[in-house]
Short mmCIF file of C-alpha atoms in Angstrom, two decimals:
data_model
loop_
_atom_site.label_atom_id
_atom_site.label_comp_id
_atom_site.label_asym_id
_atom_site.label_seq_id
_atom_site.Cartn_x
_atom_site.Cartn_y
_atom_site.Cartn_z
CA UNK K 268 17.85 40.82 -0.28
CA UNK K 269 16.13 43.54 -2.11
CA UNK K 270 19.11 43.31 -5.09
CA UNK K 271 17.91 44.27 -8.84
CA UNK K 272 18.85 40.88 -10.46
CA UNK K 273 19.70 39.73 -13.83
CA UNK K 274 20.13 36.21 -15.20
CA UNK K 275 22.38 34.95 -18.11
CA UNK K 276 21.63 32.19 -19.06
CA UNK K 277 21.07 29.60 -22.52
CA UNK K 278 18.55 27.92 -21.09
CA UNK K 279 19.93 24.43 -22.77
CA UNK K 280 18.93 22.42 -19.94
CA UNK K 281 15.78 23.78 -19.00
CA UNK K 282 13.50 25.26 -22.09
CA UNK K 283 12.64 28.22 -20.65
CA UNK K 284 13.23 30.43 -16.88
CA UNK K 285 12.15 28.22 -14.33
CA UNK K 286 12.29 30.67 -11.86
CA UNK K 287 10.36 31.17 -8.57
CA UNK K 288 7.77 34.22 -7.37
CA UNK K 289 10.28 36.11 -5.97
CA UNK K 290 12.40 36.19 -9.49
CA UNK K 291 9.44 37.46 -11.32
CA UNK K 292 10.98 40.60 -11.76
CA UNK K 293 14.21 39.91 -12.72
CA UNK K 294 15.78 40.50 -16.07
CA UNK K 295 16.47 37.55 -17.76
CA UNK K 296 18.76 37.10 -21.16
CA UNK K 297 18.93 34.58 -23.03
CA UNK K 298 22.35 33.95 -23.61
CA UNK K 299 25.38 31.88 -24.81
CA UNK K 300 28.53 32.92 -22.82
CA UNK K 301 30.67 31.44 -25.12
CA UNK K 302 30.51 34.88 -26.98
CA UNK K 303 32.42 37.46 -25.11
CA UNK K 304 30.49 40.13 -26.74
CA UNK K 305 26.75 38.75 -25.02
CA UNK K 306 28.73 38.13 -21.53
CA UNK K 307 29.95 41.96 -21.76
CA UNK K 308 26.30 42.53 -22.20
CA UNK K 309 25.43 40.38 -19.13
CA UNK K 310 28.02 42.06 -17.00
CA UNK K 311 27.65 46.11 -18.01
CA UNK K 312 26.01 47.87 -15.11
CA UNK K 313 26.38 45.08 -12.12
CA UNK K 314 27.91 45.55 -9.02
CA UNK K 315 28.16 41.15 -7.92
CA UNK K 316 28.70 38.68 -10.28
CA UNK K 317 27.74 34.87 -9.13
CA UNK K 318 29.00 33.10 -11.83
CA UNK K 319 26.86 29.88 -11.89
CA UNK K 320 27.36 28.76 -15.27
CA UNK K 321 28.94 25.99 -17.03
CA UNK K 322 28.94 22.52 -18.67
CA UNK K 323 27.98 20.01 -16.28
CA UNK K 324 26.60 16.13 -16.42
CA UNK K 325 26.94 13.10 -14.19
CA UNK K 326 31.00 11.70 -14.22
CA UNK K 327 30.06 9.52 -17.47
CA UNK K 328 29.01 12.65 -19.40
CA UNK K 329 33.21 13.66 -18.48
CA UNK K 330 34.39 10.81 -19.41
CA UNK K 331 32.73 10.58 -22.75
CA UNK K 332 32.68 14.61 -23.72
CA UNK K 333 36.39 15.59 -22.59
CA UNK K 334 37.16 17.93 -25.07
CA UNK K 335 34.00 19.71 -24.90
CA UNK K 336 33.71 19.91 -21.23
CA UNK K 337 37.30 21.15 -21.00
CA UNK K 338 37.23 23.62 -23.85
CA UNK K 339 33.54 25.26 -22.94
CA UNK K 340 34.17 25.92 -19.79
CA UNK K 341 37.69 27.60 -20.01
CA UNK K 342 35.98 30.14 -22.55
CA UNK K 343 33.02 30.84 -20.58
CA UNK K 344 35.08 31.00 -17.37
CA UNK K 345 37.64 33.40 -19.42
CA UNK K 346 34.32 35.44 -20.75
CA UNK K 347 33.04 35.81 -17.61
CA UNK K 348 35.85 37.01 -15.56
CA UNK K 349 37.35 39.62 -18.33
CA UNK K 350 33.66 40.99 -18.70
CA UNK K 351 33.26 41.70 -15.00
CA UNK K 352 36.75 43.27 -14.78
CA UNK K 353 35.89 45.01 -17.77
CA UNK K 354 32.32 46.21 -16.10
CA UNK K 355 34.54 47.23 -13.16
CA UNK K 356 31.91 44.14 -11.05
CA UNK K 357 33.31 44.71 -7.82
CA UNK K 358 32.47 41.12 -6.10
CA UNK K 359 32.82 37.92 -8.21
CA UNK K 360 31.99 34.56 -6.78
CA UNK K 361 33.66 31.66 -8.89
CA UNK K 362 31.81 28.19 -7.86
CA UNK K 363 34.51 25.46 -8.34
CA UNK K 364 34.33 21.61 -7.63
CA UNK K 365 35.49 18.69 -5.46
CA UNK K 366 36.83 17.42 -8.93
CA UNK K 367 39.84 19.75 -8.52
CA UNK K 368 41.17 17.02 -6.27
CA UNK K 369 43.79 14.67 -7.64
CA UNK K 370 41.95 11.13 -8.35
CA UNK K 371 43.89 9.07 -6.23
CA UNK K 372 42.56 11.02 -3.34
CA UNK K 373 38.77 9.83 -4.26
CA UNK K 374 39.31 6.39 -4.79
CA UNK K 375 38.96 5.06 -1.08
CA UNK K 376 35.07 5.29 0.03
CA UNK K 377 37.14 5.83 3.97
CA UNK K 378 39.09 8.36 2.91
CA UNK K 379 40.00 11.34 5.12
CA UNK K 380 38.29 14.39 4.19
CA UNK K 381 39.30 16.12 1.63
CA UNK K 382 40.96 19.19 2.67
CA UNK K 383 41.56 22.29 0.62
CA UNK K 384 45.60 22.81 -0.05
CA UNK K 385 44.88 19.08 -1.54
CA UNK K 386 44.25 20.39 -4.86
CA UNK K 387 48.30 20.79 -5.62
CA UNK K 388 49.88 18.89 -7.17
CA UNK K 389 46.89 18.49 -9.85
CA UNK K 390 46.12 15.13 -10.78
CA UNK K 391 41.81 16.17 -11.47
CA UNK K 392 40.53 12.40 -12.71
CA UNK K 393 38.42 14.03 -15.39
CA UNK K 394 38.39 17.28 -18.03
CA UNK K 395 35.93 19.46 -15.73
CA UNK K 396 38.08 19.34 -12.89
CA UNK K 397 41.74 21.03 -14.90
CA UNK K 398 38.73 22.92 -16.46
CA UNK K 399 38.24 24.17 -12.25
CA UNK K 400 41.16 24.52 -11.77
CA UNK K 401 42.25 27.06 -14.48
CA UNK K 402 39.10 28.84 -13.66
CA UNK K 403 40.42 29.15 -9.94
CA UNK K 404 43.95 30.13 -11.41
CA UNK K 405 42.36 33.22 -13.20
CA UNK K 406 39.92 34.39 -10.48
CA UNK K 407 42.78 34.79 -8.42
CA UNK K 408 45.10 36.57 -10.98
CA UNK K 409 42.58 38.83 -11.70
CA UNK K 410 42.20 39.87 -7.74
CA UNK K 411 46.06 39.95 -7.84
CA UNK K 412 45.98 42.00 -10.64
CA UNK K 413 43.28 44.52 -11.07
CA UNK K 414 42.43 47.09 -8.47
CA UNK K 415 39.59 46.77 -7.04
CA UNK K 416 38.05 43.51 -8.37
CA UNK K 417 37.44 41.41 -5.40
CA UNK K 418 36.48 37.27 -5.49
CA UNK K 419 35.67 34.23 -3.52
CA UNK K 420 36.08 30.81 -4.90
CA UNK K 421 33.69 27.80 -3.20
CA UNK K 422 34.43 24.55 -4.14
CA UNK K 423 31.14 22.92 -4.16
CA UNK K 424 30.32 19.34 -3.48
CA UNK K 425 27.31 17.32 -4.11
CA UNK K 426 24.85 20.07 -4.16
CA UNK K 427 20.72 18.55 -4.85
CA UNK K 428 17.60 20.12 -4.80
CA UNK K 429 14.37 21.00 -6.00
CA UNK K 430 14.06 21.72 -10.13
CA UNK K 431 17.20 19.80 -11.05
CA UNK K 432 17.24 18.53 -14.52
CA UNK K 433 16.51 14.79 -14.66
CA UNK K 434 17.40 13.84 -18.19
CA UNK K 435 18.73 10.68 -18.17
CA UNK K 436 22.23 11.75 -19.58
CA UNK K 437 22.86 14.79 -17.86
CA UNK K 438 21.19 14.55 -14.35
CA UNK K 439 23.64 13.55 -11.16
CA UNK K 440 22.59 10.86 -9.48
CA UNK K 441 20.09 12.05 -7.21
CA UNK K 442 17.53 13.46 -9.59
CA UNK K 443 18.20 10.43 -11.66
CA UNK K 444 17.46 8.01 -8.80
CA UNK K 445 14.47 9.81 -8.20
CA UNK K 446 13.26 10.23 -11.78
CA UNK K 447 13.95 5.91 -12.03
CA UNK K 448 11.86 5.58 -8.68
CA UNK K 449 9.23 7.81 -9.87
CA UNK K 450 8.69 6.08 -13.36
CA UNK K 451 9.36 2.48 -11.70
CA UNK K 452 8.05 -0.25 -13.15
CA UNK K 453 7.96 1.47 -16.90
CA UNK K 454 11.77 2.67 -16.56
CA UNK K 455 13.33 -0.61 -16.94
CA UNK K 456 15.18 -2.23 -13.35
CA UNK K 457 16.15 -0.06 -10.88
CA UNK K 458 20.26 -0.24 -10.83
CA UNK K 459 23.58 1.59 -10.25
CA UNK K 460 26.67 1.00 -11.53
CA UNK K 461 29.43 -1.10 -9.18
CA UNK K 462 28.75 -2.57 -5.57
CA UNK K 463 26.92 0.56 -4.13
CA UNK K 464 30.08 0.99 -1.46
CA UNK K 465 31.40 4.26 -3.15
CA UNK K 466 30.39 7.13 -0.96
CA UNK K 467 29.62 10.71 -1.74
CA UNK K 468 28.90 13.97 0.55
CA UNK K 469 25.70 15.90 -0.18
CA UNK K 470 24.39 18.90 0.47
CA UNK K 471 21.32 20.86 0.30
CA UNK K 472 20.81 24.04 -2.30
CA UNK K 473 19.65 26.65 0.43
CA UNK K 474 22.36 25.88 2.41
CA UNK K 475 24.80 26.02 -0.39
CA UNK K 476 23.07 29.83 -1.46
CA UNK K 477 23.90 31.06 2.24
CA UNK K 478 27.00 30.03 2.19
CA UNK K 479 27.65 31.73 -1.68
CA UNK K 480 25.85 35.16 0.22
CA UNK K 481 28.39 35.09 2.99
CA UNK K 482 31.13 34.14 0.87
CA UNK K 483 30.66 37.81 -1.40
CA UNK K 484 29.76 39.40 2.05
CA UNK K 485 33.25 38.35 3.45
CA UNK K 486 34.87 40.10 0.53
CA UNK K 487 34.38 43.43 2.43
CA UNK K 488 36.85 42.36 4.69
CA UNK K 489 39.52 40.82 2.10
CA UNK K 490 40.15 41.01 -1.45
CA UNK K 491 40.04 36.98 -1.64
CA UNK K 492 38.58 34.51 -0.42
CA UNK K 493 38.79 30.85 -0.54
CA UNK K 494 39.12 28.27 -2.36
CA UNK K 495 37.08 27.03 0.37
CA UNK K 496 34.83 23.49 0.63
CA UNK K 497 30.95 24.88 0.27
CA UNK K 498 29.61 21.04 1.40
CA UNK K 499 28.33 18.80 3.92
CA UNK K 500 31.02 17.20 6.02
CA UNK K 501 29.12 14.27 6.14
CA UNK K 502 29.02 10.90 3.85
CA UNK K 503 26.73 8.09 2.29
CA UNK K 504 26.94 5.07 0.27
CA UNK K 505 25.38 5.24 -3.41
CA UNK K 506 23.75 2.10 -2.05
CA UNK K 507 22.19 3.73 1.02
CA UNK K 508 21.24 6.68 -0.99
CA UNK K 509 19.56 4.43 -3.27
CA UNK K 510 17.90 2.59 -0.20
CA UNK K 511 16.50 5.94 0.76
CA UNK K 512 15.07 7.30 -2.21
CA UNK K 513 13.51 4.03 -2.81
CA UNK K 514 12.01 4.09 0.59
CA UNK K 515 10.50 7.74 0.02
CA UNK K 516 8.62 6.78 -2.94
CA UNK K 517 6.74 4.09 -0.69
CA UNK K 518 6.63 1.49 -3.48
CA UNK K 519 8.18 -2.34 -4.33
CA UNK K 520 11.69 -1.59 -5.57
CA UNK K 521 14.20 -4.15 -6.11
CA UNK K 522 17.95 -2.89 -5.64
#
């Protein structure tokens, strides 16, 4: 879009910028947001803040890391935000999740879709969802608050695509699946956990990125926006998905 763009980032996933020809010349820090005084750093002199980061794994990484998922993310979430405001940012895009939803809602695999005033009452099943929903809580405090600061809140939902990390222990379960596939017969047997009936809604990263560009575009016209779903109304079955990916990598898999 012709923007001057900077990136924040650790790099604890990913060794080193994995960026493509079109990011060449962007300035990249390397950065842990945990410190407010290297997200002030991030934030002085930027007009749109897309606030991408945060600790993330497949639901078993939640369920064994609650503490740290929940703790991390409220201080780089906090960091963030009271940088930008601080930077006078004028448009802030907060990316929340579909695990703001409360768990009983995401326990039938025929369930209705899940629908956005949902979220309340809370009942998140793991740590990174409450860790959403505070984030969501302050984004909109701050737009209620300061004058001027303007932000839109996607909750996004099963977003895959080219470049994900595939380490066993962090990766969701596409880039897993594929990583298993690819490595198949030297990776051990190609399983998933449970019957394969659960289902799950994907969507695709490019459409995701539009829909974060129209989403800070909007906020010429309102001061807030959102939360709203960024996802594909869609579903599949773990076991179909499986199926698939299996059936892309042309070889002898047994399920």
């Amino acid at each position: 879009l012709g923007a001057n763009v900077r990136i924040s980032d650790n790099f604890s996933r990913f060794g080193h910028p994995n960026l493509p020809d079109h990011f060449r010349n962007a300035e990249v820090l390397n950065h842990n947001l945990a410190d407010p005084a290297q997200c002030a750093e991030a934030c002085h002199g930027i007009d749109t803040v897309l606030h991408m980061a945060s600790r993330v794994g497949p639901s078993s990484y939640y369920v064994q890391h609650p503490y740290e998922v929940l703790s991390v993310n409220i201080k780089i979430d906090s960091n963030i935000l009271q940088a930008s405001v601080d930077a006078g940012v004028k448009s802030y895009f907060y990316p929340s999740s579909v695990f703001v939803y409360p768990a009983r809602r995401q326990t039938n695999p025929n369930s209705p879709p899940l629908r956005e005033e949902e979220a309340t009452p809370a009942e998140p099943p793991v740590s990174y969802g409450w860790a959403k929903i505070i984030g969501e809580k302050l984004v909109q405090s701050a737009v209620d608050e300061v004058t001027g600061f303007r932000a839109a809140i996607g909750r996004l939902i099963g977003v895959y695509g080219p470049g994900q990390d595939t380490d066993p222990n962090r990766a969701s379960i596409i880039p897993a699946l594929t990583r298993r596939a690819v490595e198949h017969p030297t990776g051990g047997p190609f399983s998933i956990h449970g019957r394969g009936l659960e289902t799950r809604s994907y969507c695709y990263i490019s459409d995701v990125v539009d829909a974060i560009i129209a989403s800070v575009e909007k906020l010429n016209d309102a001061p807030l926006l959102g939360p709203v779903n960024l996802g594909n109304e869609g579903r599949i079955t773990i076991g179909d998905l499986a199926k698939q990916i299996i059936a892309v990598s042309g070889k002898e898999i047994q399920l």
